[in-house]
mmCIF file of C-alpha atoms in Angstrom:
data_model
loop_
_atom_site.group_PDB
_atom_site.id
_atom_site.type_symbol
_atom_site.label_atom_id
_atom_site.label_comp_id
_atom_site.label_asym_id
_atom_site.label_seq_id
_atom_site.Cartn_x
_atom_site.Cartn_y
_atom_site.Cartn_z
ATOM 1 C CA MET K 27 18.110 7.756 21.665
ATOM 2 C CA HIS K 28 18.326 3.822 21.387
ATOM 3 C CA ARG K 29 18.712 1.994 18.343
ATOM 4 C CA GLY K 30 15.230 0.630 17.083
ATOM 5 C CA LYS K 31 13.054 1.534 20.199
ATOM 6 C CA SER K 32 10.017 2.689 18.480
ATOM 7 C CA HIS K 33 8.640 5.027 21.350
ATOM 8 C CA SER K 34 11.899 6.765 21.520
ATOM 9 C CA PHE K 35 11.711 7.631 18.022
ATOM 10 C CA LYS K 36 8.060 8.702 17.937
ATOM 11 C CA ASP K 37 9.710 11.299 21.113
ATOM 12 C CA PHE K 38 12.200 12.394 18.774
ATOM 13 C CA VAL K 39 9.573 13.473 16.260
ATOM 14 C CA GLU K 40 7.739 14.924 17.967
ATOM 15 C CA THR K 41 10.142 17.560 19.654
ATOM 16 C CA GLN K 42 11.651 17.999 16.053
ATOM 17 C CA LEU K 43 7.511 18.964 14.490
ATOM 18 C CA ARG K 44 7.392 21.477 17.968
ATOM 19 C CA ASP K 45 10.935 23.298 17.290
ATOM 20 C CA LEU K 46 10.135 23.470 13.618
ATOM 21 C CA GLN K 47 6.982 25.378 14.193
ATOM 22 C CA SER K 48 8.810 27.664 16.611
ATOM 23 C CA ARG K 49 11.740 28.501 14.141
ATOM 24 C CA PHE K 50 9.443 28.463 11.059
ATOM 25 C CA GLY K 51 5.829 28.872 12.040
ATOM 26 C CA MET K 52 3.265 27.230 9.930
ATOM 27 C CA ALA K 53 -0.288 25.950 11.781
ATOM 28 C CA MET K 54 0.319 22.546 11.742
ATOM 29 C CA TRP K 55 3.536 20.277 11.160
ATOM 30 C CA PHE K 56 3.271 16.727 10.017
ATOM 31 C CA LEU K 57 5.460 13.170 9.506
ATOM 32 C CA ALA K 58 3.485 11.798 6.831
ATOM 33 C CA ARG K 59 3.603 8.000 5.065
ATOM 34 C CA TYR K 60 2.966 7.083 1.474
ATOM 35 C CA ARG K 61 1.291 3.686 1.988
ATOM 36 C CA ASP K 62 -1.042 1.986 -0.540
ATOM 37 C CA ASP K 63 -1.596 5.098 -2.363
ATOM 38 C CA ASP K 64 -2.412 6.563 0.949
ATOM 39 C CA TRP K 65 -1.043 9.628 2.772
ATOM 40 C CA LEU K 66 -1.081 8.129 6.285
ATOM 41 C CA LEU K 67 -0.429 11.020 9.352
ATOM 42 C CA LEU K 68 1.990 9.653 11.536
ATOM 43 C CA ASN K 69 2.822 12.419 13.789
ATOM 44 C CA SER K 70 1.653 15.967 13.401
ATOM 45 C CA PHE K 71 2.042 19.175 16.481
ATOM 46 C CA GLY K 72 0.093 22.648 15.853
ATOM 47 C CA GLU K 73 -3.813 23.350 15.402
ATOM 48 C CA GLY K 74 -5.485 24.587 12.481
ATOM 49 C CA TYR K 75 -6.256 21.355 10.739
ATOM 50 C CA ASP K 76 -9.011 18.649 11.876
ATOM 51 C CA LEU K 77 -6.058 15.790 11.172
ATOM 52 C CA GLU K 78 -4.879 13.488 13.738
ATOM 53 C CA ARG K 79 -2.487 10.584 14.208
ATOM 54 C CA GLY K 80 -3.904 7.607 11.981
ATOM 55 C CA ASP K 81 -5.710 9.512 9.729
ATOM 56 C CA LEU K 82 -5.690 8.734 5.934
ATOM 57 C CA LEU K 83 -5.853 10.972 2.979
ATOM 58 C CA ARG K 84 -5.713 9.562 -0.725
ATOM 59 C CA TRP K 85 -2.107 10.404 -1.774
ATOM 60 C CA ARG K 86 -2.726 11.592 -5.540
ATOM 61 C CA ASP K 87 -5.019 14.659 -3.914
ATOM 62 C CA THR K 88 -2.286 15.478 -1.371
ATOM 63 C CA LEU K 89 0.064 18.649 -2.182
ATOM 64 C CA CYS K 90 2.933 16.249 -1.094
ATOM 65 C CA TYR K 91 2.330 13.888 -3.998
ATOM 66 C CA GLN K 92 3.014 17.194 -6.251
ATOM 67 C CA ARG K 93 6.158 17.743 -4.288
ATOM 68 C CA VAL K 94 7.599 14.549 -4.445
ATOM 69 C CA ARG K 95 7.013 14.612 -8.058
ATOM 70 C CA GLU K 96 8.949 18.065 -8.197
ATOM 71 C CA ARG K 97 5.828 20.084 -9.283
ATOM 72 C CA GLY K 98 6.014 22.360 -6.776
ATOM 73 C CA PRO K 99 8.713 24.436 -4.496
ATOM 74 C CA LEU K 100 9.708 23.106 -1.288
ATOM 75 C CA ILE K 101 8.247 26.293 0.215
ATOM 76 C CA CYS K 102 5.327 27.814 -1.332
ATOM 77 C CA THR K 103 4.049 30.914 0.508
ATOM 78 C CA ASP K 104 0.509 31.612 -1.178
ATOM 79 C CA VAL K 105 -0.605 27.819 -2.451
ATOM 80 C CA SER K 106 -2.930 30.364 -4.870
ATOM 81 C CA ARG K 107 0.010 31.294 -7.053
ATOM 82 C CA GLU K 108 1.336 27.541 -7.187
ATOM 83 C CA PRO K 109 -0.973 25.947 -9.785
ATOM 84 C CA ALA K 110 0.772 22.547 -8.754
ATOM 85 C CA TYR K 111 -0.505 23.103 -5.262
ATOM 86 C CA ARG K 112 -3.722 25.062 -6.151
ATOM 87 C CA ASP K 113 -5.278 22.665 -8.053
ATOM 88 C CA ALA K 114 -4.621 19.806 -5.853
ATOM 89 C CA PRO K 115 -8.175 18.581 -4.332
ATOM 90 C CA VAL K 116 -6.733 18.744 -0.751
ATOM 91 C CA THR K 117 -6.290 22.249 -0.930
ATOM 92 C CA ASP K 118 -9.929 23.658 -1.110
ATOM 93 C CA GLN K 119 -10.828 20.128 1.216
ATOM 94 C CA LEU K 120 -8.592 21.384 3.610
ATOM 95 C CA GLY K 121 -8.138 25.008 2.956
ATOM 96 C CA ILE K 122 -4.444 26.005 2.554
ATOM 97 C CA GLY K 123 -2.837 28.929 2.114
ATOM 98 C CA ALA K 124 0.798 28.046 2.537
ATOM 99 C CA TYR K 125 2.830 24.732 2.323
ATOM 100 C CA LEU K 126 6.306 23.214 3.156
ATOM 101 C CA GLY K 127 7.219 19.669 2.137
ATOM 102 C CA LEU K 128 10.137 17.563 2.110
ATOM 103 C CA PRO K 129 10.112 14.184 0.647
ATOM 104 C CA LEU K 130 11.943 11.376 2.962
ATOM 105 C CA THR K 131 13.372 8.024 1.886
ATOM 106 C CA ASP K 132 13.651 4.969 3.970
ATOM 107 C CA HIS K 133 16.479 2.531 4.700
ATOM 108 C CA ARG K 134 16.155 0.624 1.852
ATOM 109 C CA GLY K 135 16.367 4.299 -0.351
ATOM 110 C CA ARG K 136 12.392 3.915 -1.354
ATOM 111 C CA LEU K 137 9.661 7.046 -0.731
ATOM 112 C CA PHE K 138 9.058 6.919 2.812
ATOM 113 C CA GLY K 139 6.700 9.758 2.855
ATOM 114 C CA THR K 140 7.104 13.544 3.964
ATOM 115 C CA LEU K 141 7.677 16.139 6.519
ATOM 116 C CA CYS K 142 5.467 19.065 5.969
ATOM 117 C CA ALA K 143 3.498 21.825 7.199
ATOM 118 C CA LEU K 144 0.175 23.722 6.245
ATOM 119 C CA ASP K 145 -1.003 26.766 7.194
ATOM 120 C CA PRO K 146 -4.764 28.140 6.475
ATOM 121 C CA LYS K 147 -3.162 31.669 4.926
ATOM 122 C CA PRO K 148 -0.259 32.415 2.892
ATOM 123 C CA ARG K 149 3.043 33.180 4.838
ATOM 124 C CA PRO K 150 5.162 35.681 2.967
ATOM 125 C CA GLU K 151 7.864 35.707 5.799
ATOM 126 C CA LEU K 152 8.724 32.485 4.850
ATOM 127 C CA ASP K 153 10.601 33.668 1.674
ATOM 128 C CA GLN K 154 14.091 34.443 3.352
ATOM 129 C CA ASP K 155 17.643 33.666 3.022
ATOM 130 C CA GLY K 156 18.754 30.273 4.405
ATOM 131 C CA ALA K 157 14.997 29.007 4.999
ATOM 132 C CA ARG K 158 15.184 26.344 2.085
ATOM 133 C CA GLU K 159 19.151 24.882 3.746
ATOM 134 C CA ALA K 160 17.647 25.286 7.276
ATOM 135 C CA LEU K 161 14.879 23.021 6.290
ATOM 136 C CA LEU K 162 17.015 20.586 4.149
ATOM 137 C CA ARG K 163 19.215 20.181 7.100
ATOM 138 C CA GLN K 164 16.352 19.323 9.263
ATOM 139 C CA ALA K 165 14.688 16.831 7.398
ATOM 140 C CA HIS K 166 17.928 15.264 6.661
ATOM 141 C CA LEU K 167 18.543 15.036 10.477
ATOM 142 C CA LEU K 168 14.529 13.066 10.352
ATOM 143 C CA GLU K 169 15.589 11.281 7.558
ATOM 144 C CA THR K 170 18.796 10.188 9.356
ATOM 145 C CA ALA K 171 16.717 9.205 12.610
ATOM 146 C CA LEU K 172 14.191 7.321 10.509
ATOM 147 C CA VAL K 173 16.589 5.371 8.566
ATOM 148 C CA TRP K 174 18.751 4.210 11.790
ATOM 149 C CA ASN K 175 15.220 3.143 13.725
ATOM 150 C CA LEU K 176 13.753 1.538 10.615
ATOM 151 C CA ALA K 177 17.090 -0.544 9.883
ATOM 152 C CA GLY K 178 16.801 -1.852 13.755
ATOM 153 C CA LEU K 179 13.136 -3.331 13.401
ATOM 154 C CA ASP K 180 13.767 -6.610 13.022
ATOM 155 C CA GLN K 181 16.705 -6.890 15.547
ATOM 156 C CA GLN K 182 14.190 -5.692 18.182
ATOM 157 C CA ARG K 183 11.944 -7.631 17.468
ATOM 158 C CA ILE K 184 13.863 -10.832 17.630
ATOM 159 C CA ALA K 185 15.022 -9.616 21.065
ATOM 160 C CA GLU K 186 11.233 -9.019 22.679
ATOM 161 C CA PHE K 187 10.529 -12.317 21.338
ATOM 162 C CA PHE K 188 13.402 -14.089 23.407
ATOM 163 C CA GLU K 189 13.239 -11.833 25.909
ATOM 164 C CA GLU K 190 9.596 -13.084 26.554
ATOM 165 C CA GLU K 191 9.230 -15.625 29.385
ATOM 166 C CA SER K 192 5.588 -15.956 28.953
ATOM 167 C CA ARG K 193 5.559 -19.351 27.113
ATOM 168 C CA ASP K 194 3.622 -22.778 26.747
ATOM 169 C CA PRO K 195 5.729 -25.204 28.416
ATOM 170 C CA ASP K 196 5.110 -28.478 25.692
ATOM 171 C CA THR K 197 5.782 -26.105 22.198
ATOM 172 C CA ASP K 198 8.259 -23.592 23.899
ATOM 173 C CA LEU K 199 5.967 -21.161 21.562
ATOM 174 C CA LEU K 200 4.479 -18.160 22.918
ATOM 175 C CA ASP K 201 1.428 -18.514 24.981
ATOM 176 C CA MET K 202 -1.482 -16.154 25.302
ATOM 177 C CA THR K 203 -0.381 -13.754 27.733
ATOM 178 C CA GLY K 204 3.017 -13.446 25.625
ATOM 179 C CA TRP K 205 1.542 -13.350 22.529
ATOM 180 C CA GLY K 206 -0.594 -10.642 23.836
ATOM 181 C CA ARG K 207 2.270 -8.609 24.649
ATOM 182 C CA ILE K 208 4.315 -9.536 21.257
ATOM 183 C CA LEU K 209 0.836 -8.163 19.443
ATOM 184 C CA ASP K 210 0.779 -4.813 21.462
ATOM 185 C CA GLN K 211 4.878 -4.200 20.823
ATOM 186 C CA GLU K 212 4.001 -4.462 16.908
ATOM 187 C CA ARG K 213 0.851 -2.319 17.180
ATOM 188 C CA GLU K 214 3.200 0.351 18.356
ATOM 189 C CA ARG K 215 5.520 -0.066 15.455
ATOM 190 C CA CYS K 216 2.863 -0.111 13.277
ATOM 191 C CA ARG K 217 1.318 3.417 14.399
ATOM 192 C CA ASP K 218 4.868 4.858 14.517
ATOM 193 C CA TYR K 219 6.141 3.685 11.283
ATOM 194 C CA GLY K 220 3.230 3.402 9.396
ATOM 195 C CA LEU K 221 3.495 -0.395 8.735
ATOM 196 C CA SER K 222 1.334 -3.133 8.631
ATOM 197 C CA ALA K 223 1.147 -6.790 9.843
ATOM 198 C CA VAL K 224 -0.717 -9.807 9.415
ATOM 199 C CA VAL K 225 -2.363 -12.327 11.879
ATOM 200 C CA LEU K 226 -2.659 -16.180 10.831
ATOM 201 C CA ARG K 227 -4.489 -18.874 12.927
ATOM 202 C CA VAL K 228 -3.517 -22.414 12.306
ATOM 203 C CA HIS K 229 -5.794 -25.151 13.776
ATOM 204 C CA GLY K 230 -6.194 -28.748 13.574
ATOM 205 C CA ASP K 231 -8.693 -31.488 15.485
ATOM 206 C CA ASN K 232 -7.583 -33.443 18.185
ATOM 207 C CA LEU K 233 -3.965 -32.947 17.709
ATOM 208 C CA ASN K 234 -1.848 -35.435 20.106
ATOM 209 C CA PRO K 235 1.186 -34.026 22.244
ATOM 210 C CA ASP K 236 3.721 -35.435 19.296
ATOM 211 C CA ASP K 237 1.660 -33.759 16.899
ATOM 212 C CA ARG K 238 1.589 -30.864 18.490
ATOM 213 C CA ALA K 239 5.001 -30.600 18.938
ATOM 214 C CA GLU K 240 5.787 -31.014 15.170
ATOM 215 C CA VAL K 241 3.393 -28.651 14.376
ATOM 216 C CA ALA K 242 5.068 -25.811 16.426
ATOM 217 C CA ASP K 243 8.602 -26.884 15.312
ATOM 218 C CA SER K 244 7.489 -26.754 11.571
ATOM 219 C CA LEU K 245 6.145 -23.223 12.395
ATOM 220 C CA ALA K 246 9.029 -22.174 14.025
ATOM 221 C CA ALA K 247 11.118 -23.360 11.176
ATOM 222 C CA LEU K 248 9.345 -22.297 8.291
ATOM 223 C CA ILE K 249 8.535 -18.351 9.392
ATOM 224 C CA ARG K 250 11.053 -15.419 8.823
ATOM 225 C CA HIS K 251 13.336 -15.034 11.698
ATOM 226 C CA GLN K 252 11.559 -11.499 12.386
ATOM 227 C CA ASP K 253 8.074 -13.310 12.652
ATOM 228 C CA MET K 254 6.827 -14.657 15.653
ATOM 229 C CA ALA K 255 4.633 -18.010 16.358
ATOM 230 C CA ALA K 256 2.277 -19.103 19.617
ATOM 231 C CA TYR K 257 0.400 -21.729 20.686
ATOM 232 C CA LEU K 258 -2.865 -20.668 22.491
ATOM 233 C CA GLY K 259 -4.348 -23.744 23.634
ATOM 234 C CA HIS K 260 -7.098 -26.082 22.256
ATOM 235 C CA ASP K 261 -5.199 -27.043 19.200
ATOM 236 C CA GLN K 262 -5.035 -23.521 17.891
ATOM 237 C CA PHE K 263 -1.419 -21.734 16.935
ATOM 238 C CA ALA K 264 -0.811 -18.146 15.926
ATOM 239 C CA VAL K 265 1.536 -16.268 13.517
ATOM 240 C CA LEU K 266 2.461 -12.513 13.144
ATOM 241 C CA LEU K 267 3.664 -11.996 9.733
ATOM 242 C CA THR K 268 5.075 -8.602 10.732
ATOM 243 C CA GLU K 269 5.773 -6.110 7.512
ATOM 244 C CA ASN K 270 3.231 -7.944 5.839
ATOM 245 C CA THR K 271 0.453 -7.449 3.593
ATOM 246 C CA PRO K 272 -2.795 -10.381 3.292
ATOM 247 C CA CYS K 273 -1.501 -10.624 -0.447
ATOM 248 C CA ARG K 274 1.608 -12.037 0.586
ATOM 249 C CA ALA K 275 0.345 -13.460 3.724
ATOM 250 C CA GLU K 276 -1.963 -15.851 1.439
ATOM 251 C CA GLN K 277 1.584 -17.107 -0.458
ATOM 252 C CA VAL K 278 2.968 -17.790 3.290
ATOM 253 C CA ARG K 279 -0.514 -19.750 4.406
ATOM 254 C CA GLU K 280 -0.134 -21.842 1.317
ATOM 255 C CA ARG K 281 3.167 -22.451 2.056
ATOM 256 C CA LEU K 282 2.827 -23.635 5.687
ATOM 257 C CA LEU K 283 -0.006 -25.667 4.809
ATOM 258 C CA ASP K 284 1.573 -27.426 2.111
ATOM 259 C CA ALA K 285 4.537 -27.830 3.961
ATOM 260 C CA LEU K 286 1.983 -29.706 7.391
ATOM 261 C CA ASN K 287 0.407 -31.332 4.968
ATOM 262 C CA ALA K 288 3.487 -33.140 3.369
ATOM 263 C CA LYS K 289 4.227 -34.285 7.287
ATOM 264 C CA GLY K 290 0.807 -35.696 7.683
ATOM 265 C CA LEU K 291 -0.751 -32.901 9.738
ATOM 266 C CA LEU K 292 -3.743 -31.935 8.425
ATOM 267 C CA MET K 293 -4.732 -28.074 9.402
ATOM 268 C CA ARG K 294 -6.346 -25.602 8.705
ATOM 269 C CA CYS K 295 -5.386 -22.229 8.267
ATOM 270 C CA GLU K 296 -6.814 -18.284 7.960
ATOM 271 C CA TYR K 297 -5.346 -14.705 8.302
ATOM 272 C CA GLU K 298 -6.478 -11.468 9.270
ATOM 273 C CA PRO K 299 -5.012 -8.060 9.347
ATOM 274 C CA LEU K 300 -3.102 -6.890 12.885
ATOM 275 C CA ARG K 301 -5.365 -4.008 14.037
ATOM 276 C CA THR K 302 -3.733 -1.218 16.085
ATOM 277 C CA THR K 303 -5.970 -1.500 19.135
ATOM 278 C CA PRO K 304 -4.007 -2.271 21.966
ATOM 279 C CA GLY K 305 -4.730 -5.053 23.877
ATOM 280 C CA LEU K 306 -7.240 -6.709 21.421
ATOM 281 C CA VAL K 307 -6.640 -10.188 21.486
ATOM 282 C CA GLN K 308 -6.253 -11.368 17.670
ATOM 283 C CA PRO K 309 -7.169 -13.961 16.205
ATOM 284 C CA GLU K 310 -10.796 -12.931 17.605
ATOM 285 C CA VAL K 311 -11.900 -16.414 17.132
ATOM 286 C CA LEU K 312 -9.790 -17.020 20.641
ATOM 287 C CA LEU K 313 -12.241 -14.587 22.268
ATOM 288 C CA ASN K 314 -14.920 -17.352 21.967
ATOM 289 C CA GLY K 315 -12.874 -20.309 23.350
ATOM 290 C CA ALA K 316 -11.697 -23.103 20.579
ATOM 291 C CA VAL K 317 -13.632 -23.173 17.176
ATOM 292 C CA HIS K 318 -12.743 -25.883 14.353
#
């Protein structure tokens, strides 16, 4: 497994879930992310539940919420006998008879999510010597891979940006083709790790070549090293803010505009969440040409 390669981590997780089901049974196994008070499904293996990658559940409704707070056991062979799990809203919603749940932390020591499994029926055979210790070892292995990969994401982004050859010759920022590839690479990371990102559109009117170069230099200097900038023609620039939210993007927007305005560059800026649809051009206004 190569450091920071998100597709390798996805393959690794799928292999782990398949092996866990082979060893311990249970209808479906999941890697789930805790994000914005949601339970976000990143990977799954098995059958029995109408859940797939990208699905969201309300975090406080889930058995994982109870497990993270140690209100229920790691292995629950019969959910109907465990009040914390039995009374969780998701139990009736999904029809859960047995549950396994192991919290995972990220590279900063914060809760990332859970490795968990569900079965529609009770599974008394899971109450066996060594099962808990074996599951903890598997969770530690998965958590180690998770931490390793998360810690390498910024370096991966930087490498992809500098290796991207499709650039605007006047600003040396990404051009439309390079920008599209960078967006799709970040979308893959968002799907694999449950991340979110924001796209800024920075645009002006009738910029001369010197002003255009000044905007490009300013954007490159003002954003973080793991963020990326592009010039997309018609006096339109774009910035990808990785691992970011609209709330934080508003702060970046104001800082960029203040810095540009201070140089006499009167620009406008809007932002939108990065969507996970492959090949989608963002910001969408570019699909209709230049709009000022």
